[in-house]
Coordinates of C-alpha atoms in Angstrom, one line a residue:
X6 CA -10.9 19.9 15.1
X7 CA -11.7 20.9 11.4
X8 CA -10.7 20.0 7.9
X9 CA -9.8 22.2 4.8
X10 CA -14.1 22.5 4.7
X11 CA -14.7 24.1 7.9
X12 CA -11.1 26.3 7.5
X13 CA -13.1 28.2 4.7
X14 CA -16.3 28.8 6.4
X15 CA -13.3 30.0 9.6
X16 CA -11.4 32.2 7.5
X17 CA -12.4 32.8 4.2
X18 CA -12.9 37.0 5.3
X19 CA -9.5 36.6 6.1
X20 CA -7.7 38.4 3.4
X21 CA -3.7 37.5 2.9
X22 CA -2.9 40.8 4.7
X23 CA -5.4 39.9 7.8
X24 CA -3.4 36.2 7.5
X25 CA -0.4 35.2 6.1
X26 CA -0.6 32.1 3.6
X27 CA -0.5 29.1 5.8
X28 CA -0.3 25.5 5.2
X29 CA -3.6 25.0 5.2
X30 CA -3.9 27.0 1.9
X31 CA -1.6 25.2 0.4
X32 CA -3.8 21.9 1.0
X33 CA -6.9 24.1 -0.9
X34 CA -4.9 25.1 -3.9
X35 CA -3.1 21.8 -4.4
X36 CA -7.2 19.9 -3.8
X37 CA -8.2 22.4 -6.2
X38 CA -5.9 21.6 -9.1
X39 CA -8.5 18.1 -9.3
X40 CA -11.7 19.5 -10.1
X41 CA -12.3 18.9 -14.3
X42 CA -11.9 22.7 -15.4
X43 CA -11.1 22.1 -19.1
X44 CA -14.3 23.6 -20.7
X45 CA -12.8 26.8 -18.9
X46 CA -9.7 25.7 -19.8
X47 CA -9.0 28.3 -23.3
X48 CA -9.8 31.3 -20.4
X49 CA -7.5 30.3 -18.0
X50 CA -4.5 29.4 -20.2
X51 CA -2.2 31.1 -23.2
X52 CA -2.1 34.3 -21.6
X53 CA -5.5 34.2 -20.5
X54 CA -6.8 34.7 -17.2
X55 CA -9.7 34.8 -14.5
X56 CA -10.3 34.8 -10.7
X57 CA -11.6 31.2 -8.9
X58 CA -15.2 33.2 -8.3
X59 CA -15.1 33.6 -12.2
X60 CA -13.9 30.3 -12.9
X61 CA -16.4 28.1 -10.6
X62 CA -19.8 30.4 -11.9
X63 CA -18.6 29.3 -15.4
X64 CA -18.6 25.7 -14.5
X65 CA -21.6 23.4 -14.8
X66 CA -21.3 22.3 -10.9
X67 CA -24.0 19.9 -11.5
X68 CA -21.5 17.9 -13.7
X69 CA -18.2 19.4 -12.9
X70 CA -15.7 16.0 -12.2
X71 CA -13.0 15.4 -10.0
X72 CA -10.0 14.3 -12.0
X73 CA -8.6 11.9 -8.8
X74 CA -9.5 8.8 -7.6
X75 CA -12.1 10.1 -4.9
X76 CA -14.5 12.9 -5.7
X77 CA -14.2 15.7 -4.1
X78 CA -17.6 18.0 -2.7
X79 CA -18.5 20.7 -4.8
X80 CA -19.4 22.6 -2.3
X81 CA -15.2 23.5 -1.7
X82 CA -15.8 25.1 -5.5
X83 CA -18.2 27.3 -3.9
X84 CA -16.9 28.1 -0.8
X85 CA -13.5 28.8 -2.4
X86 CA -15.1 30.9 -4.6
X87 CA -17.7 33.1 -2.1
X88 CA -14.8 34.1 0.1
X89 CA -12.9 36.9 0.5
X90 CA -9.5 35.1 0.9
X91 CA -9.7 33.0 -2.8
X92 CA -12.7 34.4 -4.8
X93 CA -10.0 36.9 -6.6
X94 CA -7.4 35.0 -6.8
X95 CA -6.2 34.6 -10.5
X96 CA -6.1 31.1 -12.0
X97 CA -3.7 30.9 -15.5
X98 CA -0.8 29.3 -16.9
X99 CA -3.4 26.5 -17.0
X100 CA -1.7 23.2 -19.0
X101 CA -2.9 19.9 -19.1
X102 CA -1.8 16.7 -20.9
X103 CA -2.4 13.5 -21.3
X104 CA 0.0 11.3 -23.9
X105 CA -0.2 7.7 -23.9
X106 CA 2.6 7.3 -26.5
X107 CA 5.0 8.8 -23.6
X108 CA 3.4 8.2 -20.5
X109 CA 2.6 11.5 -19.6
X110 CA -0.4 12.6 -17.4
X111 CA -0.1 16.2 -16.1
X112 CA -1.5 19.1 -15.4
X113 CA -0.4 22.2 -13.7
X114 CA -1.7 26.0 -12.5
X115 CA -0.6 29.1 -11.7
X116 CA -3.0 31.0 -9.0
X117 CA -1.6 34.7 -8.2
X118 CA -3.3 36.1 -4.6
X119 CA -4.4 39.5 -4.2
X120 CA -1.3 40.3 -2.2
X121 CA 0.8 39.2 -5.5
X122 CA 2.0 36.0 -4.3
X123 CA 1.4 33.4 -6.5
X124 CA 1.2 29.1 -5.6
X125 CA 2.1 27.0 -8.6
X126 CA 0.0 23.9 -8.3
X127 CA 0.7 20.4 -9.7
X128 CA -2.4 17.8 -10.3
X129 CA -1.7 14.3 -8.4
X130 CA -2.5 11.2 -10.1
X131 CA -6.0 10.9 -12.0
X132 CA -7.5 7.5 -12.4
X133 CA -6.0 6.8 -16.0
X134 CA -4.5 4.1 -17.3
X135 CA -1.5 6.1 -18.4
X136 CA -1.7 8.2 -15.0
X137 CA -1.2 5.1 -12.8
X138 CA 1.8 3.9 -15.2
X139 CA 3.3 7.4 -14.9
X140 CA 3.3 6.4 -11.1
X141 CA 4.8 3.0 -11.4
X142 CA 7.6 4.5 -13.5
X143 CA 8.6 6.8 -11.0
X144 CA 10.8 3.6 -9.7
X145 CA 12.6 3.2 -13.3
X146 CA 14.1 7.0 -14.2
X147 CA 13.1 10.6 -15.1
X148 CA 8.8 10.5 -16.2
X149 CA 7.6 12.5 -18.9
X150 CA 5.5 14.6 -16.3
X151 CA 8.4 15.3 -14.3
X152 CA 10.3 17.0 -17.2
X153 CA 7.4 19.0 -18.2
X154 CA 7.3 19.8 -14.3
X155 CA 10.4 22.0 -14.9
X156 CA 9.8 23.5 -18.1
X157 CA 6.2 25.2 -16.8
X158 CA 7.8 26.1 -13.6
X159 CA 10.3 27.4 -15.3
X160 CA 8.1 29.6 -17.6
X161 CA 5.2 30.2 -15.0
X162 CA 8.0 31.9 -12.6
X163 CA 8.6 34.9 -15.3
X164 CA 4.9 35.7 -14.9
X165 CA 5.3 36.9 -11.3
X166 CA 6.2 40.2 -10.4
X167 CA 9.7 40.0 -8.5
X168 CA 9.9 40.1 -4.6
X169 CA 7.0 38.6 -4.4
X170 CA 5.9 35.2 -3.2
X171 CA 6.1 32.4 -4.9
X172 CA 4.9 28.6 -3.7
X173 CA 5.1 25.3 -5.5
X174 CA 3.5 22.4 -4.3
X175 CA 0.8 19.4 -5.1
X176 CA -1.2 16.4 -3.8
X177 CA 0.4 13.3 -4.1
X178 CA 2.0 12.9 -7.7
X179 CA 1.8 16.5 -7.8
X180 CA 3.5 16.7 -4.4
X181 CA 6.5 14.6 -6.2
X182 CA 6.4 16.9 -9.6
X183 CA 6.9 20.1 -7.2
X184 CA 9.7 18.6 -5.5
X185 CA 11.0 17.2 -8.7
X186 CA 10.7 20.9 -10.3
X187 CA 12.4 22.6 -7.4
X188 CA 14.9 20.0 -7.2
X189 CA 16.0 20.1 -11.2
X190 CA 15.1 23.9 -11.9
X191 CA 17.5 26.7 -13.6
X192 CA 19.0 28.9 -10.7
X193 CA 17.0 32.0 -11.9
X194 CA 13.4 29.8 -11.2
X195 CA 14.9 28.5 -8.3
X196 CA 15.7 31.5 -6.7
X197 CA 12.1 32.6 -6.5
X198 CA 10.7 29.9 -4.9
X199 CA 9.7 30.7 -1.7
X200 CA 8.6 27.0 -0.2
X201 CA 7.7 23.4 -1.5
X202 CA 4.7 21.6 -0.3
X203 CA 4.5 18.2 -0.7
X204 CA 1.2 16.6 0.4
X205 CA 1.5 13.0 1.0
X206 CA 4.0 13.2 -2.6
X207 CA 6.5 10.0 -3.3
X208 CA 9.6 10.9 -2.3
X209 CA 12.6 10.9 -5.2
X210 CA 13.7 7.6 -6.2
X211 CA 17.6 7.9 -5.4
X212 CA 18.5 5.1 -8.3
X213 CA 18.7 8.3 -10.3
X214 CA 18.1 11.3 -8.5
X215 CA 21.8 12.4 -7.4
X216 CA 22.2 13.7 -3.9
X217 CA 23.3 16.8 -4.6
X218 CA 19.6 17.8 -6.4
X219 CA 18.0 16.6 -3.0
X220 CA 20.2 18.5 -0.8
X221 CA 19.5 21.6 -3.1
X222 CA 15.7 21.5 -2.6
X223 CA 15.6 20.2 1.2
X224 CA 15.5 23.5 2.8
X225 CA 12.4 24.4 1.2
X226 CA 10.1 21.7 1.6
X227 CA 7.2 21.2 3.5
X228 CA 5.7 17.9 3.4
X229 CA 2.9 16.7 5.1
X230 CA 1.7 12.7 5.3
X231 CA -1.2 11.1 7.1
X232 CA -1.4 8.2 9.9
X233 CA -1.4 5.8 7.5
X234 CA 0.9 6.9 4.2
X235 CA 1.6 4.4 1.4
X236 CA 1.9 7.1 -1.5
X237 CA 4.1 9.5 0.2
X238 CA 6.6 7.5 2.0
X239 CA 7.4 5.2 -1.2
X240 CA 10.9 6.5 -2.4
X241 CA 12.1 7.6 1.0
X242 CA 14.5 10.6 0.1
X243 CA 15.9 11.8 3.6
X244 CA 13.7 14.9 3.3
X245 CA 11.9 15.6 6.7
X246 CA 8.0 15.0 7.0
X247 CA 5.4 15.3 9.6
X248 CA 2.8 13.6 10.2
X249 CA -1.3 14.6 10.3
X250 CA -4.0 12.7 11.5
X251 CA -7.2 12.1 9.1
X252 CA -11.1 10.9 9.8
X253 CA -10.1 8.4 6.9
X254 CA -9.5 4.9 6.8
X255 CA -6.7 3.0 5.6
X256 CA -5.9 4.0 2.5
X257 CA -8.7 6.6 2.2
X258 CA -6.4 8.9 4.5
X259 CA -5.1 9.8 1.4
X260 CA -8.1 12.2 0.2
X261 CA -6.5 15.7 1.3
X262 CA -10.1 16.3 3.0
X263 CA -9.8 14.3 5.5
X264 CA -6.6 15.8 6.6
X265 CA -7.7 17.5 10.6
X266 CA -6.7 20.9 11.3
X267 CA -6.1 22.2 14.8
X268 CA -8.0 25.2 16.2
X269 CA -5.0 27.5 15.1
X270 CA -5.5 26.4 11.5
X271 CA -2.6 24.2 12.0
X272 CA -2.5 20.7 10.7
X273 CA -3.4 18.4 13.9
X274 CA 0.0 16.9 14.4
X275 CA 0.3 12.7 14.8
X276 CA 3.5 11.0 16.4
X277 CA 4.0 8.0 14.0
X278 CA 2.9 6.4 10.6
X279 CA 0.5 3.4 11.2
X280 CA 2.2 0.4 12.2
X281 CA 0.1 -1.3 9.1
X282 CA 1.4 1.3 6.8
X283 CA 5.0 0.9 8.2
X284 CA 5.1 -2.9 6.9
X285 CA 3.5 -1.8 3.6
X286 CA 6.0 0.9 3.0
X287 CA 9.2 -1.8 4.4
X288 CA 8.0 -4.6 1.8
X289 CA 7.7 -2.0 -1.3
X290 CA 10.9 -0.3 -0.2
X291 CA 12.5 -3.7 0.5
X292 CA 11.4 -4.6 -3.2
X293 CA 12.3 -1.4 -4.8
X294 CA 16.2 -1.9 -3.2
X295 CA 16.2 -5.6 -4.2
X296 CA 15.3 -5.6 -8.1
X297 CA 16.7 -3.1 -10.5
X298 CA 15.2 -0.2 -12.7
X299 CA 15.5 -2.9 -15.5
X300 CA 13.3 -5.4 -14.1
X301 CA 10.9 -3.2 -12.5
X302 CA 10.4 -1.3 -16.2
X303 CA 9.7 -4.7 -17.7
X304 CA 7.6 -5.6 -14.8
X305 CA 5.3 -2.3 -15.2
X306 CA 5.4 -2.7 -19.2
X307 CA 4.2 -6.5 -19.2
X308 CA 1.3 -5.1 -17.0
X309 CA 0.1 -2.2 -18.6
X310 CA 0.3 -3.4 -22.1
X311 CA -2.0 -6.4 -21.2
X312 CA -4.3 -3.3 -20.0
X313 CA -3.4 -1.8 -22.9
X314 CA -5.0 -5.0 -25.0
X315 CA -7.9 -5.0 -23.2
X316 CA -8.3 -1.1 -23.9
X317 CA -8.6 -0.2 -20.2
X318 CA -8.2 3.7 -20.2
X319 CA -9.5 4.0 -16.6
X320 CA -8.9 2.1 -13.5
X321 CA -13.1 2.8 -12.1
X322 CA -14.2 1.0 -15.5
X323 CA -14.0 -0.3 -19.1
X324 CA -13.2 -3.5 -18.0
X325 CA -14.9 -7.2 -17.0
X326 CA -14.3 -9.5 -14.6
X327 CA -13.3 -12.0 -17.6
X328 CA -10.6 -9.0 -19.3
X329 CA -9.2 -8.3 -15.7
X330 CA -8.4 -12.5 -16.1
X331 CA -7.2 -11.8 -19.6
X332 CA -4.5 -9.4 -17.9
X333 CA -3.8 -11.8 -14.9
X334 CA -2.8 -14.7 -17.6
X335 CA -0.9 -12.4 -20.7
X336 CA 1.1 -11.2 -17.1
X337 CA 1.7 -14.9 -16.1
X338 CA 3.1 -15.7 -19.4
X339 CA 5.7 -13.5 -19.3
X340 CA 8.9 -15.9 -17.8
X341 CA 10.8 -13.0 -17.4
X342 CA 9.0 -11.0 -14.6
X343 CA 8.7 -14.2 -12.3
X344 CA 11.2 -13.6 -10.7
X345 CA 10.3 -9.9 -10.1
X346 CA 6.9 -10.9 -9.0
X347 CA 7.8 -13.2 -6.7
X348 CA 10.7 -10.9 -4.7
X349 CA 7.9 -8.9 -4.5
X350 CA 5.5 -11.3 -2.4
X351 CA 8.5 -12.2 -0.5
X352 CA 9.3 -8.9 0.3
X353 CA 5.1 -8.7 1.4
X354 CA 5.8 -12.2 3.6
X355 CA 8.9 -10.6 5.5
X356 CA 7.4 -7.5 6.6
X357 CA 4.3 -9.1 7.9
X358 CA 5.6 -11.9 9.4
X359 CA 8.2 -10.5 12.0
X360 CA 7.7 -13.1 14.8
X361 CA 8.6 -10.6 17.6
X362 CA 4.9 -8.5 16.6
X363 CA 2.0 -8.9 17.8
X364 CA 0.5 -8.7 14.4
X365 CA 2.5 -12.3 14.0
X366 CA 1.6 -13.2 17.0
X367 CA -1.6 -12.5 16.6
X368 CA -2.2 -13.8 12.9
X369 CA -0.2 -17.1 13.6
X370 CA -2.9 -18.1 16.3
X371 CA -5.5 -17.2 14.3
X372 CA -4.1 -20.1 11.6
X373 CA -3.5 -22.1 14.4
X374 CA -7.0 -22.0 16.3
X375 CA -8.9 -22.1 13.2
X376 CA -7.1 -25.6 11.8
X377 CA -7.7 -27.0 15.4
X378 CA -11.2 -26.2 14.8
X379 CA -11.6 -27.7 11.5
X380 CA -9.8 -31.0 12.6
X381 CA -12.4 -31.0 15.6
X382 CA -15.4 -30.7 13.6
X383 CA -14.3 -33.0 11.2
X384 CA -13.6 -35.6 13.7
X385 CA -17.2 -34.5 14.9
X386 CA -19.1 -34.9 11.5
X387 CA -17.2 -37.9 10.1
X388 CA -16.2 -40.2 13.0
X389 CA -16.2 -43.3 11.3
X390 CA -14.5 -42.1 7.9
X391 CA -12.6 -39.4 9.9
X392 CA -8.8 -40.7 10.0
X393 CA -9.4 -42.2 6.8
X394 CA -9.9 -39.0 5.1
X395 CA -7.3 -37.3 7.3
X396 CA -4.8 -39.9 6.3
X397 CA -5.4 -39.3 2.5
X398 CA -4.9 -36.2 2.7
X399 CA -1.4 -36.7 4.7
X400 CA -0.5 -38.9 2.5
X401 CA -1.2 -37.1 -0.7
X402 CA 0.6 -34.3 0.9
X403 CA 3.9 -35.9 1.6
X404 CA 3.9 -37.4 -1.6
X405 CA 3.8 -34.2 -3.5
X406 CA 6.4 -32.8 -1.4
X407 CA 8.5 -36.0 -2.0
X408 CA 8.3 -35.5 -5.2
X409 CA 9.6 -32.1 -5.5
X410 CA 12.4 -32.8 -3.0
X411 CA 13.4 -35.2 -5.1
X412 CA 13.5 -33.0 -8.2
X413 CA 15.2 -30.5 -6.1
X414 CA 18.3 -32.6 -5.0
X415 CA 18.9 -34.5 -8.3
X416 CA 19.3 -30.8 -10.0
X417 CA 21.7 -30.1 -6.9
X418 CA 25.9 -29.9 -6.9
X419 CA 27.1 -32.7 -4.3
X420 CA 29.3 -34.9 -3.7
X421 CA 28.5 -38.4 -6.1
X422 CA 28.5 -40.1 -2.8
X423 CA 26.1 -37.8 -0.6
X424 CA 23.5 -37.3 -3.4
X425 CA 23.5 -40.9 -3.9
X426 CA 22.2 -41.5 -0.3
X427 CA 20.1 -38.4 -0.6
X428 CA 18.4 -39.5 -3.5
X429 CA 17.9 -43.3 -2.2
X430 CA 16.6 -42.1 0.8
X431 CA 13.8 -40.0 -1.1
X432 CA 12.7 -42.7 -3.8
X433 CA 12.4 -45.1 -0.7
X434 CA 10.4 -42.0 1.5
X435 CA 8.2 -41.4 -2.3
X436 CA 7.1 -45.3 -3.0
X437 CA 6.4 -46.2 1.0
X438 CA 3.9 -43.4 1.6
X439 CA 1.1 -44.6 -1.5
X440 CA 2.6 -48.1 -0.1
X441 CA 1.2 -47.9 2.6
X442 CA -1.8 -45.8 2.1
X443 CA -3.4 -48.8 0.0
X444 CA -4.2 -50.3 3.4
X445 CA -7.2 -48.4 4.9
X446 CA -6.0 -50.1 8.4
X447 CA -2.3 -48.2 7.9
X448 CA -4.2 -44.7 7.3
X449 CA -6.0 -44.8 10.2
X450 CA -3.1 -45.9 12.4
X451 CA -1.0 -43.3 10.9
X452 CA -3.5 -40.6 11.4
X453 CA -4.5 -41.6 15.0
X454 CA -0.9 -41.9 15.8
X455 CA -0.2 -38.6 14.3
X456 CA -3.0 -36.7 16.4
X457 CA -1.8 -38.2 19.5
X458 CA 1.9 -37.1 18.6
X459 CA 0.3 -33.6 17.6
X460 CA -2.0 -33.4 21.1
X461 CA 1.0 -34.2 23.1
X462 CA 3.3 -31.7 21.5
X463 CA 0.7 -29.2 21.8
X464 CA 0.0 -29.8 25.4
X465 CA 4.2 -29.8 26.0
X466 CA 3.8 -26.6 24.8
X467 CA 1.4 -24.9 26.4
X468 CA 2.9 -26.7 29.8
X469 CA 6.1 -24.9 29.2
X470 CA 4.7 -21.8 28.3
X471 CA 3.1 -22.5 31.7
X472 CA 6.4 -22.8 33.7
X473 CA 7.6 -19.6 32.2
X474 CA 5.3 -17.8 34.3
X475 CA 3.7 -16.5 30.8
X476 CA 0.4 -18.1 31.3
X477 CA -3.1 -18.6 33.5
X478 CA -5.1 -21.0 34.9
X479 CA -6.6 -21.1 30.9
X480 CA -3.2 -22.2 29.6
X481 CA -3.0 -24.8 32.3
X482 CA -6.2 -26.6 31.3
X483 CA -5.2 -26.9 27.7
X484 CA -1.9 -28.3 28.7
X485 CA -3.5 -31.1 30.8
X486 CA -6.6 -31.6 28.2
X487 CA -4.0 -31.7 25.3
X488 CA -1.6 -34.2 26.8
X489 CA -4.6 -36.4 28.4
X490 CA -6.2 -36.5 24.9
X491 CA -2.3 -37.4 23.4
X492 CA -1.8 -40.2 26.1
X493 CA -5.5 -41.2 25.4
X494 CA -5.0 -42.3 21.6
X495 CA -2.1 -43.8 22.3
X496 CA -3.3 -46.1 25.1
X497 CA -6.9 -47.3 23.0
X498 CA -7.0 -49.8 20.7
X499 CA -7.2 -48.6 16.9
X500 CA -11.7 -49.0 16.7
X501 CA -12.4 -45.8 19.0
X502 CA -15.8 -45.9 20.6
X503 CA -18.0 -43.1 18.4
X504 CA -18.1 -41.4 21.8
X505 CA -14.3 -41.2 22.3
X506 CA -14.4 -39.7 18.9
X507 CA -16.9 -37.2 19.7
X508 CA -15.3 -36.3 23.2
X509 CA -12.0 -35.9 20.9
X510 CA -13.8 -33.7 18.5
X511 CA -15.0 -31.8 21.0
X512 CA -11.8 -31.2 23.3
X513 CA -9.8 -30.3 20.0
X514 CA -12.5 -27.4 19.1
X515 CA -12.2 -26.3 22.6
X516 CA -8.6 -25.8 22.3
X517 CA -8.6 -24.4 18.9
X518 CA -11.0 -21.6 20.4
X519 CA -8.7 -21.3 23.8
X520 CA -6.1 -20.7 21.1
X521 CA -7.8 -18.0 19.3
X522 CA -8.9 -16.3 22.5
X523 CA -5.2 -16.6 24.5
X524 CA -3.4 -15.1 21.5
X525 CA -5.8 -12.3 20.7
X526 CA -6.4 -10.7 24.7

């Protein structure tokens, strides 16, 4: 296995005539439209050209930056330069921009192979402030990078001699802007493009991209996303992808460079998206479909004009712990975007908590062995004040709930006579509970009696589980030790002995790790 590293060093004698442009060239030009070549930029641009070995022995590669969000080795600068496969192709048409006032980040090149065939290469996303906003806005209509995505297409095309090649593609954003360009292009560009190639690229929001501009484009592009793709599988489109594995993780199989490549030069081919990555995607797509381009415009604004306030330009710095709060609260205050932020968490809850998963599962008996712990130590380390403090904080508990089930059903439509019940019943359920906690004697009984009821149930439950034929001889000894410990409370008078209370301690931190290990095996 190899990456885009280790293709170079394969094939860089390789000339275009010795091996047809590939896929994996594509990934080289679209990770070399990142490196920072703007003090080049006047001699690559307006006319103005130069080969890559030109360009990268004019750079500084001592201080030469990587305008993503992951630096890039220099050594690909070199590599692409020393062989005989990209030192001589032309870089021009170079255009960069970067305009807060419209939300535009882009940048774009044109690089012409010695065979004549020329790949027109968008930049991704860079770590600005107006960059990542750009992104965001991809949700609400048309970006200003998107439209200047056509128009330099559009004008870089007439620069390439007919009948001959021509690619468009990009990284991420860049994979999107391609797309976008080939999708919304005059006839005359869009007759001369040979292929798109989106790499790991968001997919075209359909809230206004019609179908007719994605079925136009669809033949021609190739997209490729890793194992685990966030980016490129937001705005699903319908357009085909496959997927490659990477040496990163999570997230980081983003960075292009970590992308394998099979002996042939091939990208090494994976049969599915990450299962982590498939809830990630379902709860941003679920939010995307629920809220519309209104709200999520005002949702993005709010945010980025706190930033904006706290003159963030740059996502890696410019910021402190105590402005990054000053952006949390300006948010908050904004009533309108509750409701946005919150269909967004839901959406979050749902696609990580389908009970059928093992990831459920799995998570669930985590929560649940680890509070069965807790109780057991705290039973442990405070036996004599133990279901006092329990008790409290039951008590307080149903209290607060009380009270905001009782808001909730005086504000609800029922009949005079129901809510009148309803509402009786909860005052009486509110002013019993601090009732009775006054009495130190009533929180211990509650408490105690509570623990039995919750031993018991447990043990009921591991028993049936039991009879289902779904568990072991393990399962079986929590049932009994979880029922015996129920019937146990039940049957003692209210002082326990501190050694019942420490046996009870004990058993409970047992079970709570029993828990953990039965649901994690």
């Amino acid at each position: 296995m190899s990456d885009i590293l280790t293709y170079l060093q394969d094939y860089g004698d390789n000339t275009f005539s010795d091996r047809p442009f590939g896929i994996a060239d594509n990934f080289c030009l679209s990770a070399l439209s990142y490196f920072d070549v703007s003090p080049v930029g006047d001699r690559i641009s307006g006319g103005s050209s130069m080969t890559i070995k030109e360009m990268v022995n004019s750079l500084d590669l001592s201080k030469v930056e990587t305008r993503g969000l992951v630096s890039f080795p220099v050594v690909f600068l070199q590599l692409m330069a020393e062989s005989t496969r990209f030192g001589d192709t032309l870089v021009s048409d170079y255009t960069e921009i970067m305009d807060a006032e419209r939300d535009c980040q882009f940048a774009a090149f044109r690089y012409t192979m010695s065979d004549g065939a020329a790949y027109f290469a968008f930049r991704g996303t860079d770590s600005s402030i107006v960059g990542w906003k750009e992104d965001f806005l991809l949700a609400c209509g048309e970006t200003a990078a998107q439209r200047s995505a056509v128009r330099w297409l559009e004008h870089a095309v007439k620069g390439v001699r007919r009948h001959r090649a021509c690619y468009v593609g990009g990284h991420s954003k860049g994979g999107n802007l391609a797309v976008y360009a080939g999708a919304y292009c005059n006839d005359e560009t869009f007759e001369r493009i040979t292929a798109v190639y989106s790499n790991d690229g968001p997919g075209l929001c359909r809230d206004y991209t019609p179908d007719e501009r994605i079925e136009r484009v669809r033949p021609l592009v190739v997209k490729t996303v890793p194992e685990y793709s966030i980016v490129g599988m937001l705005f699903p489109d319908g357009i085909p992808f496959r997927i490659v594995k990477s040496t990163g993780k999570g997230s980081y199989q983003h960075d292009i460079f970590t992308w394998q490549l099979a002996q042939d030069a091939r990208p090494d081919y994976s049969d599915a998206i990450d299962k982590d990555a498939a809830r990630i995607n379902t709860a941003f797509r679920n939010w995307i479909d629920g809220e519309d381009m209104d709200h999520r415009a005002a949702f993005i604004d709010n945010i980025f004009a706190a930033m904006a306030k706290e003159d963030t330009k740059t996502l890696a710095g410019g910021t402190s712990f105590d402005g990054w709060e000053r952006i949390f609260f300006t948010v908050a205050k904004k009533r309108g975007i509750w409701s946005t932020v919150g269909n967004l968490v839901k959406s979050f809850i749902k696609a990580f908590t389908d009970k059928d998963s093992d990831d459920y599962i799995r998570m669930t008996g985590l929560i649940t062995g680890c509070g069965m712990i807790i109780i057991g130590f705290l039973i442990l380390l405070l036996s004599d004040v133990a279901f006092m403090v329990v008790g409290a904080g039951i008590s307080l508990l149903v209290f607060i709930l009380m009270i905001s089930r009782l808001i909730h059903n005086a504000h609800r439509e029922l009949p005079k006579g129901n809510k009148a019940i309803l509402l009786t019943a909860d005052v009486a359920v509110t002013v019993i509970v601090p009732f009775l906690s006054f009495s130190a004697s009533n929180l211990e009984a509650a408490s105690a009696a509570l623990l039995g009821v919750a031993l018991f149930a447990y043990g009921v439950y591991c028993f049936v589980f039991l009879l289902r034929d779904r568990g072991n001889h393990l399962t079986a000894f929590r049932a009994f030790a979880a029922i015996g410990n129920g019937l146990a409370i039940f049957g003692l008078p209210l002082a326990f002995s501190p050694y019942y209370l420490i046996a009870t301690g004990m058993n409970i931190v047992l079970l709570g790790f029993l828990h953990i290990y039965a649901t994690h095996k």
